[in-house]
mmCIF file with all atom_site columns, C-alpha atoms in Angstrom:
data_model
loop_
_atom_site.group_PDB
_atom_site.id
_atom_site.type_symbol
_atom_site.label_atom_id
_atom_site.label_alt_id
_atom_site.label_comp_id
_atom_site.label_asym_id
_atom_site.label_entity_id
_atom_site.label_seq_id
_atom_site.pdbx_PDB_ins_code
_atom_site.Cartn_x
_atom_site.Cartn_y
_atom_site.Cartn_z
_atom_site.occupancy
_atom_site.B_iso_or_equiv
_atom_site.pdbx_formal_charge
_atom_site.auth_seq_id
_atom_site.auth_comp_id
_atom_site.auth_asym_id
_atom_site.auth_atom_id
_atom_site.pdbx_PDB_model_num
ATOM 1   C CA . MET O 1 1   ? -90.041  105.015 333.089 1.00 0.00 ? 1   MET O CA 1
ATOM 2   C CA . SER O 1 2   ? -88.026  107.839 334.283 1.00 0.00 ? 2   SER O CA 1
ATOM 3   C CA . LEU O 1 3   ? -89.172  109.644 337.852 1.00 0.00 ? 3   LEU O CA 1
ATOM 4   C CA . VAL O 1 4   ? -90.742  112.367 336.127 1.00 0.00 ? 4   VAL O CA 1
ATOM 5   C CA . SER O 1 5   ? -92.770  110.188 334.571 1.00 0.00 ? 5   SER O CA 1
ATOM 6   C CA . LYS O 1 6   ? -93.739  107.782 338.032 1.00 0.00 ? 6   LYS O CA 1
ATOM 7   C CA . LEU O 1 7   ? -94.429  111.851 339.628 1.00 0.00 ? 7   LEU O CA 1
ATOM 8   C CA . PHE O 1 8   ? -96.938  112.499 336.451 1.00 0.00 ? 8   PHE O CA 1
ATOM 9   C CA . HIS O 1 9   ? -98.650  109.322 337.230 1.00 0.00 ? 9   HIS O CA 1
ATOM 10  C CA . GLY O 1 10  ? -98.971  109.320 340.876 1.00 0.00 ? 10  GLY O CA 1
ATOM 11  C CA . LEU O 1 11  ? -100.260 112.973 340.779 1.00 0.00 ? 11  LEU O CA 1
ATOM 12  C CA . LYS O 1 12  ? -103.011 112.010 337.568 1.00 0.00 ? 12  LYS O CA 1
ATOM 13  C CA . SER O 1 13  ? -104.023 109.074 339.920 1.00 0.00 ? 13  SER O CA 1
ATOM 14  C CA . GLY O 1 14  ? -104.329 111.038 343.220 1.00 0.00 ? 14  GLY O CA 1
ATOM 15  C CA . PHE O 1 15  ? -100.754 108.970 344.511 1.00 0.00 ? 15  PHE O CA 1
ATOM 16  C CA . LEU O 1 16  ? -102.858 105.868 345.102 1.00 0.00 ? 16  LEU O CA 1
ATOM 17  C CA . PRO O 1 17  ? -100.565 102.774 344.383 1.00 0.00 ? 17  PRO O CA 1
ATOM 18  C CA . SER O 1 18  ? -102.670 100.590 342.137 1.00 0.00 ? 18  SER O CA 1
ATOM 19  C CA . ALA O 1 19  ? -104.155 103.482 340.248 1.00 0.00 ? 19  ALA O CA 1
ATOM 20  C CA . SER O 1 20  ? -100.631 104.876 339.754 1.00 0.00 ? 20  SER O CA 1
ATOM 21  C CA . ARG O 1 21  ? -99.373  101.755 338.289 1.00 0.00 ? 21  ARG O CA 1
ATOM 22  C CA . ARG O 1 22  ? -102.075 101.006 336.027 1.00 0.00 ? 22  ARG O CA 1
ATOM 23  C CA . SER O 1 23  ? -101.897 104.567 334.706 1.00 0.00 ? 23  SER O CA 1
ATOM 24  C CA . ARG O 1 24  ? -98.272  104.390 334.424 1.00 0.00 ? 24  ARG O CA 1
ATOM 25  C CA . TRP O 1 25  ? -98.679  100.585 332.826 1.00 0.00 ? 25  TRP O CA 1
ATOM 26  C CA . ARG O 1 26  ? -101.157 101.871 330.422 1.00 0.00 ? 26  ARG O CA 1
ATOM 27  C CA . ALA O 1 27  ? -98.835  104.808 328.998 1.00 0.00 ? 27  ALA O CA 1
ATOM 28  C CA . MET O 1 28  ? -96.207  102.130 328.854 1.00 0.00 ? 28  MET O CA 1
ATOM 29  C CA . ALA O 1 29  ? -98.460  99.997  326.580 1.00 0.00 ? 29  ALA O CA 1
ATOM 30  C CA . ASN O 1 30  ? -99.512  102.518 324.458 1.00 0.00 ? 30  ASN O CA 1
ATOM 31  C CA . ASP O 1 31  ? -95.830  103.667 323.590 1.00 0.00 ? 31  ASP O CA 1
ATOM 32  C CA . ILE O 1 32  ? -94.664  99.894  323.316 1.00 0.00 ? 32  ILE O CA 1
ATOM 33  C CA . ILE O 1 33  ? -97.859  99.089  320.699 1.00 0.00 ? 33  ILE O CA 1
ATOM 34  C CA . LYS O 1 34  ? -96.507  102.490 318.202 1.00 0.00 ? 34  LYS O CA 1
ATOM 35  C CA . ARG O 1 35  ? -92.812  101.294 318.690 1.00 0.00 ? 35  ARG O CA 1
ATOM 36  C CA . SER O 1 36  ? -94.021  97.853  317.369 1.00 0.00 ? 36  SER O CA 1
ATOM 37  C CA . GLU O 1 37  ? -95.971  99.119  314.574 1.00 0.00 ? 37  GLU O CA 1
ATOM 38  C CA . THR O 1 38  ? -92.975  100.833 313.433 1.00 0.00 ? 38  THR O CA 1
ATOM 39  C CA . LEU O 1 39  ? -91.503  97.455  313.160 1.00 0.00 ? 39  LEU O CA 1
ATOM 40  C CA . ALA O 1 40  ? -94.078  96.106  310.420 1.00 0.00 ? 40  ALA O CA 1
ATOM 41  C CA . THR O 1 41  ? -91.388  97.339  307.645 1.00 0.00 ? 41  THR O CA 1
ATOM 42  C CA . LEU O 1 42  ? -88.832  95.575  308.493 1.00 0.00 ? 42  LEU O CA 1
ATOM 43  C CA . SER O 1 43  ? -87.446  91.783  306.951 1.00 0.00 ? 43  SER O CA 1
ATOM 44  C CA . ASP O 1 44  ? -87.355  88.999  309.241 1.00 0.00 ? 44  ASP O CA 1
ATOM 45  C CA . ASP O 1 45  ? -83.842  89.516  309.066 1.00 0.00 ? 45  ASP O CA 1
ATOM 46  C CA . ASP O 1 46  ? -83.711  93.314  310.033 1.00 0.00 ? 46  ASP O CA 1
ATOM 47  C CA . LEU O 1 47  ? -85.926  91.810  312.719 1.00 0.00 ? 47  LEU O CA 1
ATOM 48  C CA . ALA O 1 48  ? -83.508  89.075  314.144 1.00 0.00 ? 48  ALA O CA 1
ATOM 49  C CA . ALA O 1 49  ? -80.913  91.822  313.910 1.00 0.00 ? 49  ALA O CA 1
ATOM 50  C CA . ARG O 1 50  ? -82.884  94.120  315.915 1.00 0.00 ? 50  ARG O CA 1
ATOM 51  C CA . GLY O 1 51  ? -83.309  90.875  318.411 1.00 0.00 ? 51  GLY O CA 1
ATOM 52  C CA . ARG O 1 52  ? -79.598  90.256  318.625 1.00 0.00 ? 52  ARG O CA 1
ATOM 53  C CA . ARG O 1 53  ? -78.612  93.625  319.426 1.00 0.00 ? 53  ARG O CA 1
ATOM 54  C CA . ILE O 1 54  ? -80.979  94.055  322.124 1.00 0.00 ? 54  ILE O CA 1
ATOM 55  C CA . ARG O 1 55  ? -79.547  90.731  323.669 1.00 0.00 ? 55  ARG O CA 1
ATOM 56  C CA . TRP O 1 56  ? -76.003  92.362  323.261 1.00 0.00 ? 56  TRP O CA 1
ATOM 57  C CA . ASP O 1 57  ? -77.172  95.476  325.073 1.00 0.00 ? 57  ASP O CA 1
ATOM 58  C CA . ALA O 1 58  ? -78.354  93.716  328.211 1.00 0.00 ? 58  ALA O CA 1
ATOM 59  C CA . ARG O 1 59  ? -75.251  91.409  328.189 1.00 0.00 ? 59  ARG O CA 1
ATOM 60  C CA . ALA O 1 60  ? -73.122  94.754  328.391 1.00 0.00 ? 60  ALA O CA 1
ATOM 61  C CA . GLY O 1 61  ? -75.191  95.899  331.256 1.00 0.00 ? 61  GLY O CA 1
ATOM 62  C CA . THR O 1 62  ? -77.555  97.983  330.384 1.00 0.00 ? 62  THR O CA 1
ATOM 63  C CA . PRO O 1 63  ? -80.404  97.971  332.561 1.00 0.00 ? 63  PRO O CA 1
ATOM 64  C CA . LEU O 1 64  ? -83.611  95.702  331.800 1.00 0.00 ? 64  LEU O CA 1
ATOM 65  C CA . ASP O 1 65  ? -85.859  97.753  332.629 1.00 0.00 ? 65  ASP O CA 1
ATOM 66  C CA . VAL O 1 66  ? -84.507  100.788 330.162 1.00 0.00 ? 66  VAL O CA 1
ATOM 67  C CA . LEU O 1 67  ? -84.549  98.083  327.175 1.00 0.00 ? 67  LEU O CA 1
ATOM 68  C CA . LEU O 1 68  ? -88.414  96.848  328.283 1.00 0.00 ? 68  LEU O CA 1
ATOM 69  C CA . PRO O 1 69  ? -90.191  98.902  325.627 1.00 0.00 ? 69  PRO O CA 1
ATOM 70  C CA . ASP O 1 70  ? -88.092  98.230  322.934 1.00 0.00 ? 70  ASP O CA 1
ATOM 71  C CA . ALA O 1 71  ? -87.910  94.416  323.848 1.00 0.00 ? 71  ALA O CA 1
ATOM 72  C CA . TYR O 1 72  ? -91.708  94.337  324.348 1.00 0.00 ? 72  TYR O CA 1
ATOM 73  C CA . ALA O 1 73  ? -91.984  95.971  320.737 1.00 0.00 ? 73  ALA O CA 1
ATOM 74  C CA . LEU O 1 74  ? -90.196  93.476  319.332 1.00 0.00 ? 74  LEU O CA 1
ATOM 75  C CA . VAL O 1 75  ? -92.035  90.214  320.897 1.00 0.00 ? 75  VAL O CA 1
ATOM 76  C CA . ARG O 1 76  ? -95.463  91.843  319.640 1.00 0.00 ? 76  ARG O CA 1
ATOM 77  C CA . GLU O 1 77  ? -93.974  92.008  315.920 1.00 0.00 ? 77  GLU O CA 1
ATOM 78  C CA . SER O 1 78  ? -92.580  88.400  316.118 1.00 0.00 ? 78  SER O CA 1
ATOM 79  C CA . ALA O 1 79  ? -95.945  87.108  317.469 1.00 0.00 ? 79  ALA O CA 1
ATOM 80  C CA . ARG O 1 80  ? -97.791  88.955  314.600 1.00 0.00 ? 80  ARG O CA 1
ATOM 81  C CA . ARG O 1 81  ? -95.560  87.382  311.862 1.00 0.00 ? 81  ARG O CA 1
ATOM 82  C CA . THR O 1 82  ? -95.304  84.003  313.545 1.00 0.00 ? 82  THR O CA 1
ATOM 83  C CA . LEU O 1 83  ? -98.718  83.409  315.088 1.00 0.00 ? 83  LEU O CA 1
ATOM 84  C CA . LYS O 1 84  ? -100.791 86.152  313.393 1.00 0.00 ? 84  LYS O CA 1
ATOM 85  C CA . MET O 1 85  ? -101.602 87.447  317.048 1.00 0.00 ? 85  MET O CA 1
ATOM 86  C CA . GLN O 1 86  ? -101.143 90.734  318.473 1.00 0.00 ? 86  GLN O CA 1
ATOM 87  C CA . HIS O 1 87  ? -100.594 91.316  322.434 1.00 0.00 ? 87  HIS O CA 1
ATOM 88  C CA . PHE O 1 88  ? -103.439 93.693  323.654 1.00 0.00 ? 88  PHE O CA 1
ATOM 89  C CA . PRO O 1 89  ? -102.645 96.859  325.771 1.00 0.00 ? 89  PRO O CA 1
ATOM 90  C CA . VAL O 1 90  ? -104.130 94.787  328.670 1.00 0.00 ? 90  VAL O CA 1
ATOM 91  C CA . GLN O 1 91  ? -102.046 91.879  328.026 1.00 0.00 ? 91  GLN O CA 1
ATOM 92  C CA . ILE O 1 92  ? -98.759  94.579  327.577 1.00 0.00 ? 92  ILE O CA 1
ATOM 93  C CA . MET O 1 93  ? -99.514  95.976  330.985 1.00 0.00 ? 93  MET O CA 1
ATOM 94  C CA . GLY O 1 94  ? -100.148 92.558  332.469 1.00 0.00 ? 94  GLY O CA 1
ATOM 95  C CA . ALA O 1 95  ? -96.395  91.316  330.932 1.00 0.00 ? 95  ALA O CA 1
ATOM 96  C CA . ILE O 1 96  ? -95.135  95.003  332.546 1.00 0.00 ? 96  ILE O CA 1
ATOM 97  C CA . ALA O 1 97  ? -96.285  93.568  335.901 1.00 0.00 ? 97  ALA O CA 1
ATOM 98  C CA . MET O 1 98  ? -95.033  90.610  335.584 1.00 0.00 ? 98  MET O CA 1
ATOM 99  C CA . PHE O 1 99  ? -91.596  92.141  335.067 1.00 0.00 ? 99  PHE O CA 1
ATOM 100 C CA . GLU O 1 100 ? -91.707  94.734  338.104 1.00 0.00 ? 100 GLU O CA 1
ATOM 101 C CA . GLY O 1 101 ? -92.691  91.706  340.351 1.00 0.00 ? 101 GLY O CA 1
ATOM 102 C CA . HIS O 1 102 ? -96.060  91.641  340.648 1.00 0.00 ? 102 HIS O CA 1
ATOM 103 C CA . ILE O 1 103 ? -98.677  89.267  340.071 1.00 0.00 ? 103 ILE O CA 1
ATOM 104 C CA . ALA O 1 104 ? -100.764 89.528  337.075 1.00 0.00 ? 104 ALA O CA 1
ATOM 105 C CA . GLU O 1 105 ? -104.091 87.820  337.361 1.00 0.00 ? 105 GLU O CA 1
ATOM 106 C CA . MET O 1 106 ? -106.142 86.965  334.268 1.00 0.00 ? 106 MET O CA 1
ATOM 107 C CA . GLN O 1 107 ? -109.115 85.329  333.126 1.00 0.00 ? 107 GLN O CA 1
ATOM 108 C CA . THR O 1 108 ? -109.075 82.054  330.846 1.00 0.00 ? 108 THR O CA 1
ATOM 109 C CA . GLY O 1 109 ? -109.297 82.867  327.332 1.00 0.00 ? 109 GLY O CA 1
ATOM 110 C CA . GLU O 1 110 ? -107.644 86.626  328.134 1.00 0.00 ? 110 GLU O CA 1
ATOM 111 C CA . GLY O 1 111 ? -103.789 85.360  326.544 1.00 0.00 ? 111 GLY O CA 1
ATOM 112 C CA . LYS O 1 112 ? -101.666 84.620  329.519 1.00 0.00 ? 112 LYS O CA 1
ATOM 113 C CA . THR O 1 113 ? -99.472  82.376  327.761 1.00 0.00 ? 113 THR O CA 1
ATOM 114 C CA . LEU O 1 114 ? -99.007  85.166  325.046 1.00 0.00 ? 114 LEU O CA 1
ATOM 115 C CA . THR O 1 115 ? -98.686  87.529  328.067 1.00 0.00 ? 115 THR O CA 1
ATOM 116 C CA . ALA O 1 116 ? -95.545  85.612  329.451 1.00 0.00 ? 116 ALA O CA 1
ATOM 117 C CA . THR O 1 117 ? -93.830  85.707  326.017 1.00 0.00 ? 117 THR O CA 1
ATOM 118 C CA . MET O 1 118 ? -92.759  89.510  326.536 1.00 0.00 ? 118 MET O CA 1
ATOM 119 C CA . PRO O 1 119 ? -91.342  89.097  330.687 1.00 0.00 ? 119 PRO O CA 1
ATOM 120 C CA . SER O 1 120 ? -89.268  85.650  329.583 1.00 0.00 ? 120 SER O CA 1
ATOM 121 C CA . PHE O 1 121 ? -87.819  87.412  326.159 1.00 0.00 ? 121 PHE O CA 1
ATOM 122 C CA . LEU O 1 122 ? -86.332  90.270  328.409 1.00 0.00 ? 122 LEU O CA 1
ATOM 123 C CA . ARG O 1 123 ? -85.287  88.282  331.493 1.00 0.00 ? 123 ARG O CA 1
ATOM 124 C CA . SER O 1 124 ? -83.767  85.874  329.091 1.00 0.00 ? 124 SER O CA 1
ATOM 125 C CA . LEU O 1 125 ? -81.476  88.580  327.404 1.00 0.00 ? 125 LEU O CA 1
ATOM 126 C CA . THR O 1 126 ? -78.611  88.529  330.064 1.00 0.00 ? 126 THR O CA 1
ATOM 127 C CA . GLY O 1 127 ? -77.808  84.933  328.918 1.00 0.00 ? 127 GLY O CA 1
ATOM 128 C CA . GLN O 1 128 ? -78.868  83.433  332.388 1.00 0.00 ? 128 GLN O CA 1
ATOM 129 C CA . GLY O 1 129 ? -81.628  81.818  331.205 1.00 0.00 ? 129 GLY O CA 1
ATOM 130 C CA . CYS O 1 130 ? -85.704  81.982  331.884 1.00 0.00 ? 130 CYS O CA 1
ATOM 131 C CA . HIS O 1 131 ? -87.834  80.005  332.920 1.00 0.00 ? 131 HIS O CA 1
ATOM 132 C CA . VAL O 1 132 ? -91.306  79.569  332.934 1.00 0.00 ? 132 VAL O CA 1
ATOM 133 C CA . VAL O 1 133 ? -93.257  77.257  334.765 1.00 0.00 ? 133 VAL O CA 1
ATOM 134 C CA . THR O 1 134 ? -97.014  76.081  334.115 1.00 0.00 ? 134 THR O CA 1
ATOM 135 C CA . VAL O 1 135 ? -99.331  73.313  335.799 1.00 0.00 ? 135 VAL O CA 1
ATOM 136 C CA . ASN O 1 136 ? -98.594  70.443  333.612 1.00 0.00 ? 136 ASN O CA 1
ATOM 137 C CA . ASP O 1 137 ? -96.441  68.690  331.120 1.00 0.00 ? 137 ASP O CA 1
ATOM 138 C CA . TYR O 1 138 ? -99.357  69.089  327.990 1.00 0.00 ? 138 TYR O CA 1
ATOM 139 C CA . LEU O 1 139 ? -98.960  72.544  328.737 1.00 0.00 ? 139 LEU O CA 1
ATOM 140 C CA . ALA O 1 140 ? -95.384  72.921  328.950 1.00 0.00 ? 140 ALA O CA 1
ATOM 141 C CA . LYS O 1 141 ? -94.815  70.944  325.705 1.00 0.00 ? 141 LYS O CA 1
ATOM 142 C CA . ARG O 1 142 ? -97.840  73.238  324.219 1.00 0.00 ? 142 ARG O CA 1
ATOM 143 C CA . ASP O 1 143 ? -96.570  76.528  325.302 1.00 0.00 ? 143 ASP O CA 1
ATOM 144 C CA . ALA O 1 144 ? -92.947  75.821  324.298 1.00 0.00 ? 144 ALA O CA 1
ATOM 145 C CA . GLU O 1 145 ? -94.037  74.368  320.845 1.00 0.00 ? 145 GLU O CA 1
ATOM 146 C CA . ILE O 1 146 ? -96.929  77.192  319.922 1.00 0.00 ? 146 ILE O CA 1
ATOM 147 C CA . MET O 1 147 ? -94.828  80.293  321.815 1.00 0.00 ? 147 MET O CA 1
ATOM 148 C CA . GLY O 1 148 ? -91.292  78.835  321.315 1.00 0.00 ? 148 GLY O CA 1
ATOM 149 C CA . PRO O 1 149 ? -90.932  80.491  317.650 1.00 0.00 ? 149 PRO O CA 1
ATOM 150 C CA . VAL O 1 150 ? -92.001  83.939  318.602 1.00 0.00 ? 150 VAL O CA 1
ATOM 151 C CA . HIS O 1 151 ? -88.648  83.921  320.939 1.00 0.00 ? 151 HIS O CA 1
ATOM 152 C CA . VAL O 1 152 ? -86.526  81.622  317.881 1.00 0.00 ? 152 VAL O CA 1
ATOM 153 C CA . ARG O 1 153 ? -87.543  84.313  314.841 1.00 0.00 ? 153 ARG O CA 1
ATOM 154 C CA . LEU O 1 154 ? -85.702  86.963  317.854 1.00 0.00 ? 154 LEU O CA 1
ATOM 155 C CA . GLY O 1 155 ? -82.640  84.544  318.004 1.00 0.00 ? 155 GLY O CA 1
ATOM 156 C CA . LEU O 1 156 ? -83.301  83.015  320.924 1.00 0.00 ? 156 LEU O CA 1
ATOM 157 C CA . THR O 1 157 ? -83.360  79.438  321.899 1.00 0.00 ? 157 THR O CA 1
ATOM 158 C CA . VAL O 1 158 ? -86.196  77.274  323.082 1.00 0.00 ? 158 VAL O CA 1
ATOM 159 C CA . GLY O 1 159 ? -86.292  74.387  325.430 1.00 0.00 ? 159 GLY O CA 1
ATOM 160 C CA . LYS O 1 160 ? -89.273  71.980  327.354 1.00 0.00 ? 160 LYS O CA 1
ATOM 161 C CA . ILE O 1 161 ? -88.631  69.466  330.406 1.00 0.00 ? 161 ILE O CA 1
ATOM 162 C CA . LEU O 1 162 ? -91.195  67.041  330.992 1.00 0.00 ? 162 LEU O CA 1
ATOM 163 C CA . GLU O 1 163 ? -91.242  63.855  332.955 1.00 0.00 ? 163 GLU O CA 1
ATOM 164 C CA . ASN O 1 164 ? -89.930  61.110  330.703 1.00 0.00 ? 164 ASN O CA 1
ATOM 165 C CA . MET O 1 165 ? -86.667  63.001  330.112 1.00 0.00 ? 165 MET O CA 1
ATOM 166 C CA . GLU O 1 166 ? -83.303  61.824  330.428 1.00 0.00 ? 166 GLU O CA 1
ATOM 167 C CA . PRO O 1 167 ? -81.107  63.818  332.471 1.00 0.00 ? 167 PRO O CA 1
ATOM 168 C CA . GLU O 1 168 ? -78.775  64.345  329.359 1.00 0.00 ? 168 GLU O CA 1
ATOM 169 C CA . GLU O 1 169 ? -81.786  65.809  327.438 1.00 0.00 ? 169 GLU O CA 1
ATOM 170 C CA . ARG O 1 170 ? -82.902  67.759  330.582 1.00 0.00 ? 170 ARG O CA 1
ATOM 171 C CA . ARG O 1 171 ? -79.296  69.356  330.528 1.00 0.00 ? 171 ARG O CA 1
ATOM 172 C CA . GLN O 1 172 ? -79.627  70.556  327.134 1.00 0.00 ? 172 GLN O CA 1
ATOM 173 C CA . ASN O 1 173 ? -83.125  71.875  327.305 1.00 0.00 ? 173 ASN O CA 1
ATOM 174 C CA . TYR O 1 174 ? -82.275  73.890  330.492 1.00 0.00 ? 174 TYR O CA 1
ATOM 175 C CA . ALA O 1 175 ? -79.487  75.507  328.544 1.00 0.00 ? 175 ALA O CA 1
ATOM 176 C CA . ALA O 1 176 ? -81.801  76.919  326.444 1.00 0.00 ? 176 ALA O CA 1
ATOM 177 C CA . ASP O 1 177 ? -82.407  80.897  326.519 1.00 0.00 ? 177 ASP O CA 1
ATOM 178 C CA . ILE O 1 178 ? -86.090  80.135  327.586 1.00 0.00 ? 178 ILE O CA 1
ATOM 179 C CA . THR O 1 179 ? -87.096  76.999  329.273 1.00 0.00 ? 179 THR O CA 1
ATOM 180 C CA . TYR O 1 180 ? -90.790  75.783  329.657 1.00 0.00 ? 180 TYR O CA 1
ATOM 181 C CA . GLY O 1 181 ? -91.932  72.847  332.365 1.00 0.00 ? 181 GLY O CA 1
ATOM 182 C CA . THR O 1 182 ? -93.891  72.565  335.668 1.00 0.00 ? 182 THR O CA 1
ATOM 183 C CA . SER O 1 183 ? -93.443  73.190  338.961 1.00 0.00 ? 183 SER O CA 1
ATOM 184 C CA . LYS O 1 184 ? -92.625  69.374  340.057 1.00 0.00 ? 184 LYS O CA 1
ATOM 185 C CA . GLU O 1 185 ? -90.350  68.548  337.409 1.00 0.00 ? 185 GLU O CA 1
ATOM 186 C CA . MET O 1 186 ? -88.227  71.721  338.089 1.00 0.00 ? 186 MET O CA 1
ATOM 187 C CA . GLY O 1 187 ? -88.595  71.494  341.624 1.00 0.00 ? 187 GLY O CA 1
ATOM 188 C CA . PHE O 1 188 ? -87.627  67.910  341.596 1.00 0.00 ? 188 PHE O CA 1
ATOM 189 C CA . ASP O 1 189 ? -84.411  69.050  339.506 1.00 0.00 ? 189 ASP O CA 1
ATOM 190 C CA . PHE O 1 190 ? -83.629  71.360  341.707 1.00 0.00 ? 190 PHE O CA 1
ATOM 191 C CA . LEU O 1 191 ? -83.287  69.130  344.760 1.00 0.00 ? 191 LEU O CA 1
ATOM 192 C CA . ARG O 1 192 ? -81.437  66.352  342.522 1.00 0.00 ? 192 ARG O CA 1
ATOM 193 C CA . ASP O 1 193 ? -78.647  68.949  341.516 1.00 0.00 ? 193 ASP O CA 1
ATOM 194 C CA . ARG O 1 194 ? -78.566  69.700  345.618 1.00 0.00 ? 194 ARG O CA 1
ATOM 195 C CA . LEU O 1 195 ? -78.089  65.883  346.257 1.00 0.00 ? 195 LEU O CA 1
ATOM 196 C CA . ARG O 1 196 ? -75.577  65.888  343.639 1.00 0.00 ? 196 ARG O CA 1
ATOM 197 C CA . LEU O 1 197 ? -73.591  69.261  345.059 1.00 0.00 ? 197 LEU O CA 1
ATOM 198 C CA . GLY O 1 198 ? -73.999  67.816  348.542 1.00 0.00 ? 198 GLY O CA 1
ATOM 199 C CA . THR O 1 199 ? -75.984  70.832  349.804 1.00 0.00 ? 199 THR O CA 1
ATOM 200 C CA . SER O 1 200 ? -79.062  70.880  351.370 1.00 0.00 ? 200 SER O CA 1
ATOM 201 C CA . PRO O 1 201 ? -82.255  72.683  349.823 1.00 0.00 ? 201 PRO O CA 1
ATOM 202 C CA . GLU O 1 202 ? -81.969  75.520  352.208 1.00 0.00 ? 202 GLU O CA 1
ATOM 203 C CA . ASP O 1 203 ? -78.240  76.086  352.150 1.00 0.00 ? 203 ASP O CA 1
ATOM 204 C CA . PRO O 1 204 ? -77.299  78.617  348.723 1.00 0.00 ? 204 PRO O CA 1
ATOM 205 C CA . GLY O 1 205 ? -73.828  76.877  348.454 1.00 0.00 ? 205 GLY O CA 1
ATOM 206 C CA . PRO O 1 206 ? -72.267  77.000  344.798 1.00 0.00 ? 206 PRO O CA 1
ATOM 207 C CA . LYS O 1 207 ? -74.003  78.105  341.865 1.00 0.00 ? 207 LYS O CA 1
ATOM 208 C CA . LEU O 1 208 ? -76.353  75.472  340.704 1.00 0.00 ? 208 LEU O CA 1
ATOM 209 C CA . ARG O 1 209 ? -75.290  73.716  337.523 1.00 0.00 ? 209 ARG O CA 1
ATOM 210 C CA . ARG O 1 210 ? -78.194  73.553  334.644 1.00 0.00 ? 210 ARG O CA 1
ATOM 211 C CA . TYR O 1 211 ? -79.388  70.078  333.839 1.00 0.00 ? 211 TYR O CA 1
#
């Protein structure tokens, strides 16, 4: 969103930071919904082509915040076709907040898992992968299997990390564009990778391999 728009929402909310952000996110959410509605007439192939095109734009250097409105619109339309579910404005606002580095707190049943499909899709577009961390293996497996097709429809790959996986299987799943897993499994994989590289967890060392 442009500086002029940010100033507008700041002025509108009396330059209170939290109110200004909510005003801006609400306007962005409404714009994303309008964009997603224009995608309803596209064929599945055309929607997938849009997904490939936006991934190309990201890897060519277009900033992710510039791509956010179109990326989120694609995910919303993909979720409509795949899950028969659409992101509500409050979920889109939460997805914008997460992308911008804020904590988005949502109550049980408000659609946290669906909300997360938007920032995870956007963050994965650069080709560096995105990890979605949850609390247990059941949720990691469930979320990957239910939400994964939303991303696959747009041309991405999805993996999951579970407790009993062998190293080679872990490598294959970490190589996906989006990988679901638990903090415990991913944390221990990080430590094991550090030991293999001969560096301490505190030492940045060389670039991490993917399991």
